[in-house]
Amino acid sequence: EVHLVESGGGLVQPGGSLRLSCAASGFTFSNYWMTWVRQAPGKGLEWVATINQDGSDKYYVDSVKGRFTISRDNAKNSLYLQMNSLRAEDTAVYYCARSNTGYYYWGQGTLVTVSS
Amino acid sequence: EIVLTQSPGTLSLSPGERATLSCRASQSVSSSYLAWYQQKPGQAPRLLIYGASSRATGIPDRFSGSGSGTDFTLTISRLEPEDFAMYYCQQYGSSPRTFGQGTKVEIK
């Protein structure tokens, strides 16, 4: 059974950093593109970043370019999102999702709150 | 960037009725890389439709998707109580992979 479990969320001050992790199991992690999607409180879904199978291709939404870095460790079946220079508008639940034809598998999400 | 506009914002219907949700793209979605998701409060989204018209595994056949190019539709043939939720379209054919703003299907 496929499982995606996010961790690393929490409260951080504006300008601070946080690293999110997504532990994958139940499938061959290295065969799939992976994605981060976020949802601000009471708002809609926003695609954040996607990475290909070997980490050589990465795509970001404009609002996080230069601040966030998506990466993966296929040996550890793990996806990461390094978030620097955090802003209040980055406050959201962050989901990891397995990318194929759409996003069938999602984690439960981890809440990131940026506030002083 | 492809902007997806969903309409209506809210759909008020009764169980058993037919729901028709629209998703219009600002430019053509390549290879019909258009998906529909359902989301309930406190839950992760659930993939319903991919490739504009293919049902994801385990999705009841009352859900159907259609369209191509810039105009797409999600139809729920007969609403069940568990279908009242938020629905989002998403294009995954080009970067950034954008979502629509959502349509809320609520009980009338």
PDB file of C-alpha atoms in Angstrom:
ATOM      1  CA  GLU A   1       0.000   0.000   0.000  1.00  0.00           C
ATOM      2  CA  VAL A   2       1.284   3.456  -0.926  1.00  0.00           C
ATOM      3  CA  HIS A   3       1.999   5.817   1.944  1.00  0.00           C
ATOM      4  CA  LEU A   4       3.285   9.381   1.902  1.00  0.00           C
ATOM      5  CA  VAL A   5       4.023  10.960   5.265  1.00  0.00           C
ATOM      6  CA  GLU A   6       5.061  14.596   5.578  1.00  0.00           C
ATOM      7  CA  SER A   7       6.936  16.036   8.522  1.00  0.00           C
ATOM      8  CA  GLY A   8       8.877  19.126   9.475  1.00  0.00           C
ATOM      9  CA  GLY A   9       6.136  21.729   9.655  1.00  0.00           C
ATOM     10  CA  GLY A  10       5.764  24.169  12.501  1.00  0.00           C
ATOM     11  CA  LEU A  11       5.842  27.798  13.564  1.00  0.00           C
ATOM     12  CA  VAL A  12       8.650  29.925  12.130  1.00  0.00           C
ATOM     13  CA  GLN A  13       9.332  33.653  12.140  1.00  0.00           C
ATOM     14  CA  PRO A  14       9.293  35.689   8.933  1.00  0.00           C
ATOM     15  CA  GLY A  15      12.651  35.382   7.213  1.00  0.00           C
ATOM     16  CA  GLY A  16      13.287  32.012   8.792  1.00  0.00           C
ATOM     17  CA  SER A  17      13.839  28.589   7.275  1.00  0.00           C
ATOM     18  CA  LEU A  18      12.224  25.202   7.467  1.00  0.00           C
ATOM     19  CA  ARG A  19      12.831  21.864   5.803  1.00  0.00           C
ATOM     20  CA  LEU A  20       9.895  19.619   5.021  1.00  0.00           C
ATOM     21  CA  SER A  21      10.282  15.901   4.450  1.00  0.00           C
ATOM     22  CA  CYS A  22       8.024  13.356   2.811  1.00  0.00           C
ATOM     23  CA  ALA A  23       8.672   9.691   3.516  1.00  0.00           C
ATOM     24  CA  ALA A  24       7.399   7.392   0.796  1.00  0.00           C
ATOM     25  CA  SER A  25       6.642   3.691   0.989  1.00  0.00           C
ATOM     26  CA  GLY A  26       4.716   1.014  -0.878  1.00  0.00           C
ATOM     27  CA  PHE A  27       6.051   1.815  -4.339  1.00  0.00           C
ATOM     28  CA  THR A  28       9.318   2.217  -6.220  1.00  0.00           C
ATOM     29  CA  PHE A  29      10.027   5.816  -5.293  1.00  0.00           C
ATOM     30  CA  SER A  30      12.754   6.330  -7.881  1.00  0.00           C
ATOM     31  CA  ASN A  31      10.305   5.651 -10.732  1.00  0.00           C
ATOM     32  CA  TYR A  32       8.064   8.637 -10.087  1.00  0.00           C
ATOM     33  CA  TRP A  33       8.059  12.393 -10.354  1.00  0.00           C
ATOM     34  CA  MET A  34       7.086  13.952  -7.023  1.00  0.00           C
ATOM     35  CA  THR A  35       5.335  17.210  -6.194  1.00  0.00           C
ATOM     36  CA  TRP A  36       4.640  19.622  -3.342  1.00  0.00           C
ATOM     37  CA  VAL A  37       1.228  21.322  -3.222  1.00  0.00           C
ATOM     38  CA  ARG A  38       0.138  23.802  -0.557  1.00  0.00           C
ATOM     39  CA  GLN A  39      -3.126  25.167   0.735  1.00  0.00           C
ATOM     40  CA  ALA A  40      -3.362  28.355   2.747  1.00  0.00           C
ATOM     41  CA  PRO A  41      -6.020  28.391   5.490  1.00  0.00           C
ATOM     42  CA  GLY A  42      -9.462  28.588   3.909  1.00  0.00           C
ATOM     43  CA  LYS A  43      -8.004  28.902   0.406  1.00  0.00           C
ATOM     44  CA  GLY A  44      -7.583  26.730  -2.666  1.00  0.00           C
ATOM     45  CA  LEU A  45      -4.809  24.430  -3.786  1.00  0.00           C
ATOM     46  CA  GLU A  46      -1.536  25.850  -5.085  1.00  0.00           C
ATOM     47  CA  TRP A  47       1.091  23.806  -6.896  1.00  0.00           C
ATOM     48  CA  VAL A  48       4.520  24.617  -5.432  1.00  0.00           C
ATOM     49  CA  ALA A  49       7.212  22.449  -7.016  1.00  0.00           C
ATOM     50  CA  THR A  50       7.835  19.239  -8.936  1.00  0.00           C
ATOM     51  CA  ILE A  51      10.942  17.105  -9.351  1.00  0.00           C
ATOM     52  CA  ASN A  52      11.669  14.336 -11.817  1.00  0.00           C
ATOM     53  CA  GLN A  53      12.801  10.819 -10.998  1.00  0.00           C
ATOM     54  CA  ASP A  54      16.533  11.449 -10.630  1.00  0.00           C
ATOM     55  CA  GLY A  55      16.318  15.026  -9.431  1.00  0.00           C
ATOM     56  CA  SER A  56      17.793  16.528 -12.584  1.00  0.00           C
ATOM     57  CA  ASP A  57      14.658  18.535 -13.486  1.00  0.00           C
ATOM     58  CA  LYS A  58      12.913  20.826 -11.029  1.00  0.00           C
ATOM     59  CA  TYR A  59      10.021  23.224 -11.525  1.00  0.00           C
ATOM     60  CA  TYR A  60       8.717  25.921  -9.197  1.00  0.00           C
ATOM     61  CA  VAL A  61       5.845  28.357  -8.938  1.00  0.00           C
ATOM     62  CA  ASP A  62       7.166  31.882  -9.427  1.00  0.00           C
ATOM     63  CA  SER A  63       6.360  32.981  -5.867  1.00  0.00           C
ATOM     64  CA  VAL A  64       8.873  30.539  -4.357  1.00  0.00           C
ATOM     65  CA  LYS A  65      11.654  30.622  -6.960  1.00  0.00           C
ATOM     66  CA  GLY A  66      14.970  31.465  -5.344  1.00  0.00           C
ATOM     67  CA  ARG A  67      13.603  30.765  -1.858  1.00  0.00           C
ATOM     68  CA  PHE A  68      12.461  27.113  -1.952  1.00  0.00           C
ATOM     69  CA  THR A  69      14.398  24.074  -3.157  1.00  0.00           C
ATOM     70  CA  ILE A  70      12.847  20.712  -3.929  1.00  0.00           C
ATOM     71  CA  SER A  71      15.101  17.668  -3.692  1.00  0.00           C
ATOM     72  CA  ARG A  72      14.938  13.928  -3.193  1.00  0.00           C
ATOM     73  CA  ASP A  73      16.996  11.052  -1.879  1.00  0.00           C
ATOM     74  CA  ASN A  74      16.003   7.914  -3.753  1.00  0.00           C
ATOM     75  CA  ALA A  75      18.095   5.734  -1.469  1.00  0.00           C
ATOM     76  CA  LYS A  76      16.019   6.946   1.469  1.00  0.00           C
ATOM     77  CA  ASN A  77      12.688   7.068  -0.410  1.00  0.00           C
ATOM     78  CA  SER A  78      12.349  10.662   0.669  1.00  0.00           C
ATOM     79  CA  LEU A  79      11.282  13.971  -0.835  1.00  0.00           C
ATOM     80  CA  TYR A  80      12.286  17.316   0.649  1.00  0.00           C
ATOM     81  CA  LEU A  81      11.349  20.976   0.439  1.00  0.00           C
ATOM     82  CA  GLN A  82      13.899  23.430   1.810  1.00  0.00           C
ATOM     83  CA  MET A  83      12.111  26.694   2.492  1.00  0.00           C
ATOM     84  CA  ASN A  84      14.174  29.847   3.125  1.00  0.00           C
ATOM     85  CA  SER A  85      13.248  33.505   3.562  1.00  0.00           C
ATOM     86  CA  LEU A  86       9.774  32.489   4.647  1.00  0.00           C
ATOM     87  CA  ARG A  87       6.954  35.010   4.430  1.00  0.00           C
ATOM     88  CA  ALA A  88       3.546  35.227   6.063  1.00  0.00           C
ATOM     89  CA  GLU A  89       1.974  34.284   2.732  1.00  0.00           C
ATOM     90  CA  ASP A  90       3.797  30.929   2.826  1.00  0.00           C
ATOM     91  CA  THR A  91       1.559  29.881   5.729  1.00  0.00           C
ATOM     92  CA  ALA A  92      -0.247  26.769   4.529  1.00  0.00           C
ATOM     93  CA  VAL A  93      -0.667  23.042   4.787  1.00  0.00           C
ATOM     94  CA  TYR A  94       1.983  21.489   2.577  1.00  0.00           C
ATOM     95  CA  TYR A  95       1.191  18.193   0.859  1.00  0.00           C
ATOM     96  CA  CYS A  96       3.502  15.893  -1.019  1.00  0.00           C
ATOM     97  CA  ALA A  97       1.992  13.942  -3.882  1.00  0.00           C
ATOM     98  CA  ARG A  98       3.110  11.277  -6.279  1.00  0.00           C
ATOM     99  CA  SER A  99       2.982  12.645  -9.797  1.00  0.00           C
ATOM    100  CA  ASN A 100       1.879  10.490 -12.665  1.00  0.00           C
ATOM    101  CA  THR A 101      -1.294  11.090 -14.610  1.00  0.00           C
ATOM    102  CA  GLY A 102      -2.499  13.596 -12.089  1.00  0.00           C
ATOM    103  CA  TYR A 103      -1.790  13.200  -8.379  1.00  0.00           C
ATOM    104  CA  TYR A 104      -3.438  10.011  -7.134  1.00  0.00           C
ATOM    105  CA  TYR A 105      -1.500   9.581  -3.895  1.00  0.00           C
ATOM    106  CA  TRP A 106      -1.210  12.384  -1.337  1.00  0.00           C
ATOM    107  CA  GLY A 107       0.184  12.661   2.141  1.00  0.00           C
ATOM    108  CA  GLN A 108      -1.864  13.991   5.048  1.00  0.00           C
ATOM    109  CA  GLY A 109      -0.100  17.340   4.947  1.00  0.00           C
ATOM    110  CA  THR A 110       2.056  19.297   7.377  1.00  0.00           C
ATOM    111  CA  LEU A 111       1.183  22.791   8.592  1.00  0.00           C
ATOM    112  CA  VAL A 112       3.682  25.606   8.196  1.00  0.00           C
ATOM    113  CA  THR A 113       2.875  28.827  10.038  1.00  0.00           C
ATOM    114  CA  VAL A 114       4.989  31.906   9.401  1.00  0.00           C
ATOM    115  CA  SER A 115       4.378  34.468  12.097  1.00  0.00           C
ATOM    116  CA  SER A 116       6.187  36.623  14.603  1.00  0.00           C
TER     117      SER A 116
ATOM    118  CA  GLU B   1       1.119  30.468 -17.219  1.00  0.00           C
ATOM    119  CA  ILE B   2      -2.204  28.753 -17.890  1.00  0.00           C
ATOM    120  CA  VAL B   3      -4.952  30.280 -15.768  1.00  0.00           C
ATOM    121  CA  LEU B   4      -7.855  27.955 -14.987  1.00  0.00           C
ATOM    122  CA  THR B   5     -11.217  29.557 -14.225  1.00  0.00           C
ATOM    123  CA  GLN B   6     -13.876  27.374 -12.618  1.00  0.00           C
ATOM    124  CA  SER B   7     -17.562  28.111 -12.651  1.00  0.00           C
ATOM    125  CA  PRO B   8     -19.797  28.443 -10.869  1.00  0.00           C
ATOM    126  CA  GLY B   9     -18.133  29.331  -7.586  1.00  0.00           C
ATOM    127  CA  THR B  10     -20.876  27.541  -5.673  1.00  0.00           C
ATOM    128  CA  LEU B  11     -23.416  25.010  -6.876  1.00  0.00           C
ATOM    129  CA  SER B  12     -26.452  24.435  -4.654  1.00  0.00           C
ATOM    130  CA  LEU B  13     -28.167  21.164  -5.491  1.00  0.00           C
ATOM    131  CA  SER B  14     -30.146  18.373  -3.872  1.00  0.00           C
ATOM    132  CA  PRO B  15     -29.121  14.706  -3.604  1.00  0.00           C
ATOM    133  CA  GLY B  16     -30.043  12.863  -6.773  1.00  0.00           C
ATOM    134  CA  GLU B  17     -29.599  15.911  -8.988  1.00  0.00           C
ATOM    135  CA  ARG B  18     -27.030  16.281 -11.745  1.00  0.00           C
ATOM    136  CA  ALA B  19     -24.027  18.550 -11.198  1.00  0.00           C
ATOM    137  CA  THR B  20     -22.129  20.182 -14.044  1.00  0.00           C
ATOM    138  CA  LEU B  21     -18.861  21.938 -13.210  1.00  0.00           C
ATOM    139  CA  SER B  22     -16.874  23.972 -15.719  1.00  0.00           C
ATOM    140  CA  CYS B  23     -13.150  24.642 -16.019  1.00  0.00           C
ATOM    141  CA  ARG B  24     -11.941  27.064 -18.666  1.00  0.00           C
ATOM    142  CA  ALA B  25      -8.250  27.505 -19.490  1.00  0.00           C
ATOM    143  CA  SER B  26      -6.619  30.723 -20.672  1.00  0.00           C
ATOM    144  CA  GLN B  27      -4.770  28.727 -23.334  1.00  0.00           C
ATOM    145  CA  SER B  28      -4.946  25.231 -24.694  1.00  0.00           C
ATOM    146  CA  VAL B  29      -4.083  22.445 -22.250  1.00  0.00           C
ATOM    147  CA  SER B  30      -1.566  20.191 -23.946  1.00  0.00           C
ATOM    148  CA  SER B  31      -2.599  16.592 -24.590  1.00  0.00           C
ATOM    149  CA  SER B  32      -5.644  17.083 -22.386  1.00  0.00           C
ATOM    150  CA  TYR B  33      -3.459  16.943 -19.264  1.00  0.00           C
ATOM    151  CA  LEU B  34      -6.405  18.065 -17.172  1.00  0.00           C
ATOM    152  CA  ALA B  35      -7.373  16.543 -13.837  1.00  0.00           C
ATOM    153  CA  TRP B  36     -10.247  16.959 -11.409  1.00  0.00           C
ATOM    154  CA  TYR B  37      -9.977  16.589  -7.635  1.00  0.00           C
ATOM    155  CA  GLN B  38     -12.482  16.408  -4.821  1.00  0.00           C
ATOM    156  CA  GLN B  39     -11.593  17.763  -1.400  1.00  0.00           C
ATOM    157  CA  LYS B  40     -13.497  17.562   1.862  1.00  0.00           C
ATOM    158  CA  PRO B  41     -12.660  19.663   4.947  1.00  0.00           C
ATOM    159  CA  GLY B  42      -9.557  18.470   6.766  1.00  0.00           C
ATOM    160  CA  GLN B  43      -8.687  15.943   4.075  1.00  0.00           C
ATOM    161  CA  ALA B  44      -6.162  15.746   1.280  1.00  0.00           C
ATOM    162  CA  PRO B  45      -7.536  16.077  -2.243  1.00  0.00           C
ATOM    163  CA  ARG B  46      -8.741  12.962  -4.032  1.00  0.00           C
ATOM    164  CA  LEU B  47      -8.047  12.444  -7.719  1.00  0.00           C
ATOM    165  CA  LEU B  48     -11.264  11.836  -9.657  1.00  0.00           C
ATOM    166  CA  ILE B  49     -10.394  12.328 -13.322  1.00  0.00           C
ATOM    167  CA  TYR B  50      -7.131  12.524 -15.271  1.00  0.00           C
ATOM    168  CA  GLY B  51      -6.448  13.067 -18.934  1.00  0.00           C
ATOM    169  CA  ALA B  52      -9.674  15.098 -19.038  1.00  0.00           C
ATOM    170  CA  SER B  53     -11.918  12.035 -19.181  1.00  0.00           C
ATOM    171  CA  SER B  54     -10.330   8.987 -17.530  1.00  0.00           C
ATOM    172  CA  ARG B  55     -11.655   7.985 -14.132  1.00  0.00           C
ATOM    173  CA  ALA B  56      -9.050   7.305 -11.475  1.00  0.00           C
ATOM    174  CA  THR B  57      -8.989   3.920  -9.772  1.00  0.00           C
ATOM    175  CA  GLY B  58     -11.922   3.389  -7.453  1.00  0.00           C
ATOM    176  CA  ILE B  59     -13.931   6.404  -8.604  1.00  0.00           C
ATOM    177  CA  PRO B  60     -17.657   5.688  -9.113  1.00  0.00           C
ATOM    178  CA  ASP B  61     -18.971   5.918 -12.655  1.00  0.00           C
ATOM    179  CA  ARG B  62     -21.375   8.723 -11.709  1.00  0.00           C
ATOM    180  CA  PHE B  63     -18.297  10.954 -12.107  1.00  0.00           C
ATOM    181  CA  SER B  64     -17.343  11.767 -15.687  1.00  0.00           C
ATOM    182  CA  GLY B  65     -15.046  14.261 -17.347  1.00  0.00           C
ATOM    183  CA  SER B  66     -15.100  15.710 -20.823  1.00  0.00           C
ATOM    184  CA  GLY B  67     -13.599  18.451 -22.930  1.00  0.00           C
ATOM    185  CA  SER B  68     -10.409  19.401 -24.709  1.00  0.00           C
ATOM    186  CA  GLY B  69      -8.383  22.456 -25.609  1.00  0.00           C
ATOM    187  CA  THR B  70      -9.611  25.190 -23.286  1.00  0.00           C
ATOM    188  CA  ASP B  71     -13.003  23.956 -22.094  1.00  0.00           C
ATOM    189  CA  PHE B  72     -13.491  21.083 -19.684  1.00  0.00           C
ATOM    190  CA  THR B  73     -16.428  19.739 -17.696  1.00  0.00           C
ATOM    191  CA  LEU B  74     -16.874  17.498 -14.674  1.00  0.00           C
ATOM    192  CA  THR B  75     -20.303  15.905 -14.433  1.00  0.00           C
ATOM    193  CA  ILE B  76     -21.742  14.090 -11.442  1.00  0.00           C
ATOM    194  CA  SER B  77     -24.762  12.274 -12.820  1.00  0.00           C
ATOM    195  CA  ARG B  78     -26.677  11.814  -9.564  1.00  0.00           C
ATOM    196  CA  LEU B  79     -25.378  13.469  -6.435  1.00  0.00           C
ATOM    197  CA  GLU B  80     -24.858  11.239  -3.426  1.00  0.00           C
ATOM    198  CA  PRO B  81     -24.622  12.748   0.093  1.00  0.00           C
ATOM    199  CA  GLU B  82     -20.854  12.128   0.140  1.00  0.00           C
ATOM    200  CA  ASP B  83     -20.356  14.157  -3.072  1.00  0.00           C
ATOM    201  CA  PHE B  84     -20.978  17.520  -1.419  1.00  0.00           C
ATOM    202  CA  ALA B  85     -17.470  18.956  -1.305  1.00  0.00           C
ATOM    203  CA  MET B  86     -15.005  21.261  -3.061  1.00  0.00           C
ATOM    204  CA  TYR B  87     -13.852  20.409  -6.570  1.00  0.00           C
ATOM    205  CA  TYR B  88     -10.702  21.628  -8.281  1.00  0.00           C
ATOM    206  CA  CYS B  89      -9.428  21.284 -11.825  1.00  0.00           C
ATOM    207  CA  GLN B  90      -5.703  21.252 -12.553  1.00  0.00           C
ATOM    208  CA  GLN B  91      -3.588  21.261 -15.665  1.00  0.00           C
ATOM    209  CA  TYR B  92      -0.356  19.272 -15.507  1.00  0.00           C
ATOM    210  CA  GLY B  93       0.792  19.646 -19.085  1.00  0.00           C
ATOM    211  CA  SER B  94       2.963  22.699 -18.622  1.00  0.00           C
ATOM    212  CA  SER B  95       4.773  24.496 -15.855  1.00  0.00           C
ATOM    213  CA  PRO B  96       3.522  26.020 -13.617  1.00  0.00           C
ATOM    214  CA  ARG B  97       1.009  23.238 -13.055  1.00  0.00           C
ATOM    215  CA  THR B  98      -1.931  25.420 -12.087  1.00  0.00           C
ATOM    216  CA  PHE B  99      -5.155  24.698 -10.214  1.00  0.00           C
ATOM    217  CA  GLY B 100      -8.485  26.379 -10.661  1.00  0.00           C
ATOM    218  CA  GLN B 101      -9.924  28.316  -7.730  1.00  0.00           C
ATOM    219  CA  GLY B 102     -12.502  25.621  -6.993  1.00  0.00           C
ATOM    220  CA  THR B 103     -16.245  25.008  -7.116  1.00  0.00           C
ATOM    221  CA  LYS B 104     -18.141  24.231  -3.940  1.00  0.00           C
ATOM    222  CA  VAL B 105     -21.003  21.780  -4.341  1.00  0.00           C
ATOM    223  CA  GLU B 106     -23.336  22.337  -1.425  1.00  0.00           C
ATOM    224  CA  ILE B 107     -26.632  20.859  -0.320  1.00  0.00           C
ATOM    225  CA  LYS B 108     -29.614  22.958  -1.316  1.00  0.00           C
TER     226      LYS B 108
END
